[in-house]
Amino acid sequence: MTFGKPPPRNPFDHLFSDQPGGGELFRLITALGQQQPPPPPPTYMDNELFRSLASMGQASAAAKALDVFGLTPLLEPYTPHSAKAVADGLGIADFISLSSINSAGALARLLEENYRSRRDWNDRFAHWQRPASVSEEGTIERAAANVRAALSASSWLVDQGLELCQQGSYFNNTNVRRDSDIDLRLVHPAVNVVFGPNVVPQYARGALGYAAGGRKFGDIFSDMRAHTSAALAKRFGAANIVPGSKAIKVRGITGSRAMVDVVPCVRLHIIDWVSDWSRYITTEGVAIIGNAGWIYNFPDLHHRNGKAKRQNTAHRFKRMVRIFKALRDDMEGRGIAGARVPSFLVECLVYAVEDGYFLHDEDLYGRVRRIALRMQARLAAPDAERTMLEISGVKHLFQPGQAWTFAQARNFMDAVVTHLGNA
């Protein structure tokens, strides 16, 4: 049994009815569609169209109507001037400048987004926080097993004593659904020893047993890459192998095999002297020779610290990482500027939020927004760029050579907070 009037057949019928604002919207859209260049002054849009949309309390439907009738491109000349009118009319205190939105279509979608209900957000977050599905895990594990078999068939790689290890978002259990790929590092037993500023190398070598000399690292990497590429091409076909500056990529097959990145590297030991303890300490990682020289990473420390963070946050840390990665993809798909940042950066930003922010007893929307606001505040701190670290706790998050900048991180978090609104 139903009560009241049946819903209109056209979802936009009510916009053109006798309801308050309906006829006015029709008049404005019709007038807008008949405009010839040059367009009217920006105040026309500020004072009439956007306020009419806002007064209806139906920004979502109005934005869709503009898209349906193909009129959103006509908003382009006005978007830099209308941010305040939209913010005032819709009551969105933290509305970002419309100049950061790539198109009028994105503006329409953003208007709709700001009217997404809290329940809608919670439903999305409940889905986004889940790890890869069983079928996705199958394609990933199948790809990893095939790569392992291919490399095991190379006598040179076996004789060198190389070790194949997992790393990246799948290994850390922070990958989002429909993101079926896996990162593997192929580690040569050679050690690149880096001495800290307070260490005398010859003393440290003698005390710790490091022998000088041996093969040049350039030669080791050249041989590793050649033999690895050959072994992978033999199993998967040369057309499916894509050598990069750091990784050798194996193309995936939808529904059968995930994409794989194989990263050749050597072991890394960073030696420091702790005068209070009168002893050397060694930080272990991996070293890669890229186009710009050495790159130092610490995947095992990253993995260990991520697991500890998960325990300290009642198993919420990794769920939040998946949500923020999916939120980034959602924003990028809607054309919101600032959304395109690497997954690794997203994970590090979530990690930088103190444990207590994950532990409040609230719904998912409240928790996501609380963490986003704290991320935004942390990035706004005067010393953030200089002091923030990667999850490993060893490497600075913002430094030359990274695949992102501090400005990109700030722009991303500002866009996230705006995208979430205050439902």
Coordinates of C-alpha atoms in Angstrom, one line a residue:
M1 CA 0.0 0.0 0.0
T2 CA 1.3 3.5 -0.9
F3 CA 0.3 6.9 0.4
G4 CA 0.4 10.3 -1.3
K5 CA 0.9 11.1 -4.9
P6 CA 2.8 8.6 -7.2
P7 CA 6.3 9.7 -8.2
P8 CA 6.5 11.6 -11.5
R9 CA 7.6 9.6 -14.5
N10 CA 10.4 12.1 -15.2
P11 CA 12.7 12.6 -12.2
F12 CA 13.0 16.3 -13.1
D13 CA 9.2 17.0 -13.6
H14 CA 8.9 18.6 -10.2
L15 CA 11.5 21.2 -11.2
F16 CA 9.1 22.6 -13.7
S17 CA 5.9 22.4 -11.7
D18 CA 4.1 25.1 -9.8
Q19 CA 6.1 24.3 -6.7
P20 CA 8.1 27.3 -5.3
G21 CA 11.2 27.7 -7.4
G22 CA 10.1 25.2 -10.1
G23 CA 8.8 27.6 -12.7
E24 CA 11.6 30.1 -11.9
L25 CA 14.2 27.3 -12.6
F26 CA 12.5 26.5 -15.9
R27 CA 12.6 30.2 -16.9
L28 CA 16.2 30.6 -16.0
I29 CA 17.3 27.4 -17.7
T30 CA 15.4 28.4 -20.9
A31 CA 16.9 31.9 -20.8
L32 CA 20.4 30.5 -20.2
G33 CA 20.0 28.1 -23.1
Q34 CA 19.1 31.0 -25.4
Q35 CA 22.1 33.2 -24.4
Q36 CA 24.4 34.4 -27.1
P37 CA 28.0 35.5 -26.4
P38 CA 29.0 37.6 -24.8
P39 CA 27.4 36.2 -21.7
P40 CA 25.7 38.4 -19.1
P41 CA 27.7 39.7 -16.2
P42 CA 28.6 37.3 -13.4
T43 CA 26.1 38.9 -11.0
Y44 CA 23.3 37.4 -13.1
M45 CA 24.4 33.9 -12.1
D46 CA 25.3 34.9 -8.6
N47 CA 22.0 36.6 -7.8
E48 CA 19.5 34.5 -9.8
L49 CA 20.4 31.0 -11.0
F50 CA 22.4 29.7 -8.1
R51 CA 20.2 31.3 -5.5
S52 CA 17.1 29.8 -7.2
L53 CA 18.7 26.4 -7.2
A54 CA 19.6 26.8 -3.5
S55 CA 16.2 28.1 -2.5
M56 CA 14.5 24.9 -3.9
G57 CA 16.5 22.7 -1.5
Q58 CA 17.0 20.5 -4.5
A59 CA 20.6 21.2 -5.6
S60 CA 21.1 17.5 -6.5
A61 CA 18.1 17.4 -8.9
A62 CA 18.8 20.9 -10.3
A63 CA 22.4 20.0 -11.0
K64 CA 21.3 16.8 -12.8
A65 CA 18.7 18.8 -14.8
L66 CA 21.4 21.1 -16.0
D67 CA 23.5 18.1 -17.1
V68 CA 20.5 16.4 -18.8
F69 CA 19.7 19.5 -20.9
G70 CA 23.3 20.0 -21.8
L71 CA 23.5 23.4 -20.2
T72 CA 26.3 22.9 -17.8
P73 CA 29.0 24.1 -20.3
L74 CA 27.2 27.5 -20.2
L75 CA 28.3 27.8 -16.6
E76 CA 31.9 27.8 -17.5
P77 CA 32.3 31.6 -17.7
Y78 CA 30.8 32.1 -14.3
T79 CA 32.5 29.4 -12.2
P80 CA 35.4 31.6 -11.0
H81 CA 32.9 34.2 -9.8
S82 CA 30.2 32.1 -8.2
A83 CA 31.9 30.3 -5.3
K84 CA 30.7 32.7 -2.7
A85 CA 27.1 32.7 -4.0
V86 CA 27.0 28.9 -4.0
A87 CA 28.6 28.6 -0.6
D88 CA 26.2 31.2 0.9
G89 CA 23.1 29.8 -0.8
L90 CA 23.8 26.2 0.0
G91 CA 25.2 26.8 3.5
I92 CA 28.5 25.0 2.7
A93 CA 31.1 26.8 4.9
D94 CA 34.1 25.1 3.6
F95 CA 33.2 25.1 -0.1
I96 CA 36.4 25.2 -2.2
S97 CA 37.0 27.8 -4.9
L98 CA 35.1 26.8 -8.1
S99 CA 38.3 27.8 -10.0
S100 CA 39.7 24.4 -8.8
I101 CA 36.9 22.5 -10.5
N102 CA 37.8 21.3 -14.0
S103 CA 34.5 21.7 -15.7
A104 CA 30.9 22.8 -15.2
G105 CA 29.9 19.1 -15.3
A106 CA 32.1 18.5 -12.3
L107 CA 30.5 21.5 -10.6
A108 CA 27.1 19.9 -11.2
R109 CA 28.3 16.7 -9.7
L110 CA 29.9 18.5 -6.8
L111 CA 26.6 20.3 -6.0
E112 CA 24.9 16.9 -6.0
E113 CA 27.7 15.5 -3.8
N114 CA 27.2 18.1 -1.1
Y115 CA 23.6 16.9 -0.8
R116 CA 24.6 13.2 -0.3
S117 CA 23.1 12.1 3.0
R118 CA 25.0 10.8 5.9
R119 CA 23.4 7.4 5.4
D120 CA 24.6 7.4 1.8
W121 CA 28.1 8.1 2.9
N122 CA 28.0 5.4 5.5
D123 CA 26.8 2.9 2.9
R124 CA 29.7 3.8 0.6
F125 CA 32.3 3.7 3.3
A126 CA 31.0 0.3 4.5
H127 CA 31.8 -1.1 1.0
W128 CA 35.0 0.8 0.5
Q129 CA 36.6 -0.4 3.7
R130 CA 36.5 -4.0 2.7
P131 CA 39.7 -5.8 1.4
A132 CA 40.0 -7.4 -2.0
S133 CA 37.4 -10.0 -2.8
V134 CA 38.2 -13.7 -2.9
S135 CA 38.2 -13.7 -6.7
E136 CA 40.5 -10.7 -6.8
E137 CA 42.9 -12.3 -4.3
G138 CA 42.9 -15.4 -6.6
T139 CA 44.0 -13.3 -9.6
I140 CA 46.7 -11.7 -7.5
E141 CA 48.1 -14.9 -6.0
R142 CA 48.0 -16.6 -9.3
A143 CA 50.0 -13.8 -10.9
A144 CA 52.6 -13.9 -8.1
A145 CA 52.9 -17.7 -8.3
N146 CA 53.5 -17.4 -12.1
V147 CA 56.2 -14.8 -11.6
R148 CA 57.9 -16.9 -8.9
A149 CA 57.9 -19.9 -11.3
A150 CA 59.3 -17.9 -14.1
L151 CA 62.2 -16.5 -12.1
S152 CA 62.9 -19.9 -10.5
A153 CA 63.5 -21.2 -14.0
S154 CA 66.5 -18.8 -14.5
S155 CA 69.7 -20.5 -13.5
W156 CA 71.5 -17.2 -13.2
L157 CA 68.9 -15.7 -10.8
V158 CA 69.0 -18.9 -8.7
D159 CA 72.8 -19.0 -8.6
Q160 CA 73.0 -15.4 -7.4
G161 CA 70.8 -16.3 -4.4
L162 CA 68.1 -13.7 -5.1
E163 CA 65.0 -13.6 -2.8
L164 CA 61.5 -12.7 -4.1
C165 CA 59.4 -10.9 -1.5
Q166 CA 56.0 -9.1 -1.5
Q167 CA 55.7 -5.4 -0.8
G168 CA 53.2 -2.7 -1.5
S169 CA 49.4 -2.3 -0.8
Y170 CA 48.5 -6.0 -1.3
F171 CA 51.2 -7.1 1.1
N172 CA 50.2 -4.5 3.6
N173 CA 46.5 -5.3 3.1
T174 CA 45.5 -1.7 2.2
N175 CA 44.6 -2.3 -1.4
V176 CA 41.1 -1.3 -2.5
R177 CA 38.6 -3.5 -4.4
R178 CA 39.0 -3.5 -8.2
D179 CA 42.7 -2.6 -7.7
S180 CA 44.1 -6.0 -8.6
D181 CA 47.9 -5.7 -8.8
I182 CA 50.9 -6.8 -6.7
D183 CA 54.4 -5.5 -6.1
L184 CA 57.3 -7.9 -5.7
R185 CA 60.9 -7.0 -4.9
L186 CA 63.7 -9.2 -6.2
V187 CA 66.5 -8.7 -3.7
H188 CA 70.2 -9.4 -4.5
P189 CA 72.3 -10.4 -1.4
A190 CA 74.8 -7.6 -2.2
V191 CA 74.7 -4.9 0.5
N192 CA 74.8 -1.2 -0.1
V193 CA 76.3 0.3 3.1
V194 CA 75.5 3.9 3.9
F195 CA 77.3 5.6 6.8
G196 CA 75.6 8.3 8.9
P197 CA 77.2 11.7 9.4
N198 CA 78.6 10.8 12.8
V199 CA 80.3 7.6 11.6
V200 CA 83.9 7.1 10.4
P201 CA 83.6 4.6 7.6
Q202 CA 86.9 2.7 8.0
Y203 CA 86.3 2.2 11.7
A204 CA 82.7 1.0 11.2
R205 CA 83.7 -1.4 8.4
G206 CA 86.3 -3.0 10.6
A207 CA 84.0 -3.2 13.6
L208 CA 81.0 -4.5 11.7
G209 CA 82.9 -6.8 9.3
Y210 CA 82.0 -5.1 6.0
A211 CA 84.5 -5.9 3.3
A212 CA 85.4 -3.3 0.7
G213 CA 85.4 -4.0 -3.0
G214 CA 83.3 -6.6 -4.9
R215 CA 81.3 -6.1 -8.1
K216 CA 80.0 -2.7 -9.0
F217 CA 76.4 -2.1 -8.2
G218 CA 75.8 -0.8 -11.7
D219 CA 76.9 -4.1 -13.2
I220 CA 74.8 -6.1 -10.7
F221 CA 71.6 -4.2 -11.6
S222 CA 72.3 -4.4 -15.3
D223 CA 72.6 -8.2 -15.1
M224 CA 69.6 -8.5 -12.8
R225 CA 67.3 -6.5 -15.0
A226 CA 68.5 -8.4 -18.2
H227 CA 68.0 -11.9 -16.7
T228 CA 64.7 -11.0 -15.0
S229 CA 63.2 -9.5 -18.2
A230 CA 64.4 -12.5 -20.2
A231 CA 62.9 -15.0 -17.6
L232 CA 59.5 -13.1 -17.5
A233 CA 59.4 -12.8 -21.3
K234 CA 60.0 -16.5 -21.7
R235 CA 56.9 -17.3 -19.6
F236 CA 54.5 -14.5 -20.3
G237 CA 55.7 -13.3 -23.8
A238 CA 57.8 -10.3 -24.6
A239 CA 54.7 -8.2 -25.5
N240 CA 53.5 -8.5 -21.9
I241 CA 56.8 -7.3 -20.3
V242 CA 57.2 -3.5 -19.9
P243 CA 60.6 -2.4 -18.4
G244 CA 60.5 0.8 -16.4
S245 CA 63.1 3.0 -14.7
K246 CA 62.6 1.0 -11.4
A247 CA 60.2 -1.9 -12.0
I248 CA 59.7 -4.5 -14.7
K249 CA 55.9 -4.7 -15.3
V250 CA 54.1 -7.9 -16.2
R251 CA 50.8 -7.0 -17.9
G252 CA 47.7 -8.6 -16.3
I253 CA 44.8 -10.5 -18.0
T254 CA 41.4 -9.4 -16.7
G255 CA 39.8 -12.1 -14.6
S256 CA 42.8 -14.4 -14.9
R257 CA 46.0 -12.8 -13.8
A258 CA 46.7 -9.5 -12.0
M259 CA 49.3 -7.0 -13.1
V260 CA 52.7 -7.4 -11.4
D261 CA 55.6 -5.0 -10.8
V262 CA 58.9 -6.7 -10.1
V263 CA 61.5 -4.4 -8.6
P264 CA 65.2 -5.5 -8.7
C265 CA 67.1 -4.2 -5.7
V266 CA 69.9 -4.9 -3.3
R267 CA 70.0 -4.9 0.5
L268 CA 70.6 -1.6 2.3
H269 CA 72.3 -1.0 5.6
I270 CA 72.4 2.5 7.1
I271 CA 74.9 2.7 9.9
D272 CA 74.7 5.3 12.7
W273 CA 76.7 5.7 15.9
V274 CA 74.7 6.3 19.1
S275 CA 77.1 7.9 21.5
D276 CA 74.8 7.4 24.6
W277 CA 75.0 3.7 24.0
S278 CA 78.6 3.7 22.6
R279 CA 77.5 1.4 19.8
Y280 CA 76.6 1.3 16.1
I281 CA 73.0 0.7 15.1
T282 CA 71.9 -0.6 11.7
T283 CA 68.7 0.3 9.9
E284 CA 67.9 -2.2 7.1
G285 CA 66.0 -1.6 3.9
V286 CA 66.4 -2.0 0.1
A287 CA 68.3 0.1 -2.4
I288 CA 67.3 0.7 -6.0
I289 CA 69.1 2.4 -8.8
G290 CA 66.7 4.6 -10.7
N291 CA 67.2 7.2 -13.4
A292 CA 68.1 9.9 -10.8
G293 CA 70.4 7.6 -8.8
W294 CA 69.9 5.6 -5.6
I295 CA 66.4 5.2 -4.0
Y296 CA 66.2 3.9 -0.5
N297 CA 63.0 2.2 0.7
F298 CA 62.1 0.4 3.9
P299 CA 59.2 -2.1 3.1
D300 CA 59.7 -4.3 6.1
L301 CA 59.6 -1.4 8.5
H302 CA 56.5 -0.1 6.7
H303 CA 54.8 -3.4 7.1
R304 CA 55.7 -3.8 10.8
N305 CA 54.6 -0.3 11.7
G306 CA 51.4 -0.6 9.8
K307 CA 50.5 -3.8 11.7
A308 CA 51.2 -2.1 15.0
K309 CA 49.0 0.9 13.9
R310 CA 46.2 -1.6 13.1
Q311 CA 46.4 -3.1 16.6
N312 CA 46.6 0.3 18.3
T313 CA 43.5 1.6 16.4
A314 CA 41.1 -1.4 17.1
H315 CA 41.8 -2.7 13.5
R316 CA 40.5 0.5 12.0
F317 CA 43.7 1.9 10.4
K318 CA 43.8 -0.2 7.3
R319 CA 40.0 0.1 6.8
M320 CA 40.5 3.9 6.8
V321 CA 43.3 3.7 4.3
R322 CA 41.1 1.8 1.9
I323 CA 38.3 4.3 2.4
F324 CA 40.6 7.3 1.7
K325 CA 42.0 5.6 -1.4
A326 CA 38.5 4.9 -2.7
L327 CA 37.5 8.4 -1.8
R328 CA 40.4 9.7 -3.9
D329 CA 39.3 7.6 -6.8
D330 CA 35.7 8.8 -6.4
M331 CA 36.9 12.5 -6.5
E332 CA 39.1 11.9 -9.5
G333 CA 36.2 10.3 -11.3
R334 CA 34.2 13.4 -10.7
G335 CA 36.8 15.8 -12.1
I336 CA 37.7 17.4 -8.8
A337 CA 41.1 19.1 -9.0
G338 CA 43.8 17.9 -6.5
A339 CA 42.4 14.3 -6.3
R340 CA 45.2 12.6 -8.2
V341 CA 47.9 11.6 -5.7
P342 CA 49.7 8.3 -5.2
S343 CA 48.3 5.6 -3.0
F344 CA 51.5 5.5 -1.0
L345 CA 51.0 9.1 0.0
V346 CA 47.4 8.5 1.0
E347 CA 48.4 5.7 3.3
C348 CA 51.2 7.8 4.9
L349 CA 48.8 10.7 5.5
V350 CA 46.3 8.4 7.3
Y351 CA 49.1 6.9 9.3
A352 CA 50.2 10.3 10.4
V353 CA 46.9 10.8 12.3
E354 CA 47.2 10.0 16.0
D355 CA 45.7 6.7 17.2
G356 CA 43.0 8.4 19.3
Y357 CA 41.2 9.8 16.3
F358 CA 40.4 6.3 15.1
L359 CA 38.9 5.2 18.5
H360 CA 35.9 7.5 18.9
D361 CA 32.6 5.6 19.0
E362 CA 30.8 7.1 16.0
D363 CA 29.5 6.1 12.6
L364 CA 31.9 5.7 9.6
Y365 CA 31.1 9.1 8.2
G366 CA 31.9 10.8 11.5
R367 CA 35.2 8.8 11.8
V368 CA 36.3 9.5 8.2
R369 CA 35.5 13.2 8.6
R370 CA 37.3 13.5 12.0
I371 CA 40.4 11.8 10.5
A372 CA 40.3 14.0 7.4
L373 CA 40.1 17.2 9.4
R374 CA 43.0 16.1 11.5
M375 CA 45.1 15.3 8.4
Q376 CA 44.3 18.7 7.1
A377 CA 45.3 20.3 10.4
R378 CA 48.6 18.3 10.5
L379 CA 49.5 19.5 7.0
A380 CA 48.8 23.1 8.0
A381 CA 51.3 23.0 10.8
P382 CA 54.4 25.2 10.2
D383 CA 56.9 22.3 10.5
A384 CA 54.8 19.7 8.7
E385 CA 56.8 19.7 5.4
R386 CA 60.1 19.4 7.3
T387 CA 59.2 16.8 10.0
M388 CA 56.6 14.4 8.6
L389 CA 57.9 10.8 7.9
E390 CA 56.8 7.9 5.9
I391 CA 55.3 4.9 7.7
S392 CA 58.7 3.4 8.0
G393 CA 59.6 6.2 10.5
V394 CA 63.0 6.5 8.7
K395 CA 62.4 8.4 5.5
H396 CA 61.0 12.0 5.2
L397 CA 57.7 12.1 3.5
F398 CA 58.4 15.3 1.7
Q399 CA 61.8 15.6 0.0
P400 CA 63.3 16.0 -3.4
G401 CA 62.8 12.9 -5.6
Q402 CA 59.4 11.9 -4.2
A403 CA 56.6 11.2 -6.7
W404 CA 54.5 13.9 -4.9
T405 CA 54.9 17.4 -3.3
F406 CA 53.9 19.0 -0.1
A407 CA 51.6 21.3 -2.0
Q408 CA 49.8 18.3 -3.7
A409 CA 49.3 16.7 -0.3
R410 CA 47.7 19.9 1.1
N411 CA 45.5 20.4 -2.0
F412 CA 44.4 16.8 -1.8
M413 CA 43.3 17.0 1.9
D414 CA 41.6 20.4 1.3
A415 CA 39.6 18.8 -1.5
V416 CA 38.8 15.7 0.6
V417 CA 37.4 17.8 3.4
T418 CA 35.3 19.8 1.0
H419 CA 34.1 16.7 -0.8
L420 CA 32.9 15.2 2.5
G421 CA 31.0 18.3 3.5
N422 CA 29.1 18.1 6.8
A423 CA 26.3 15.7 6.2

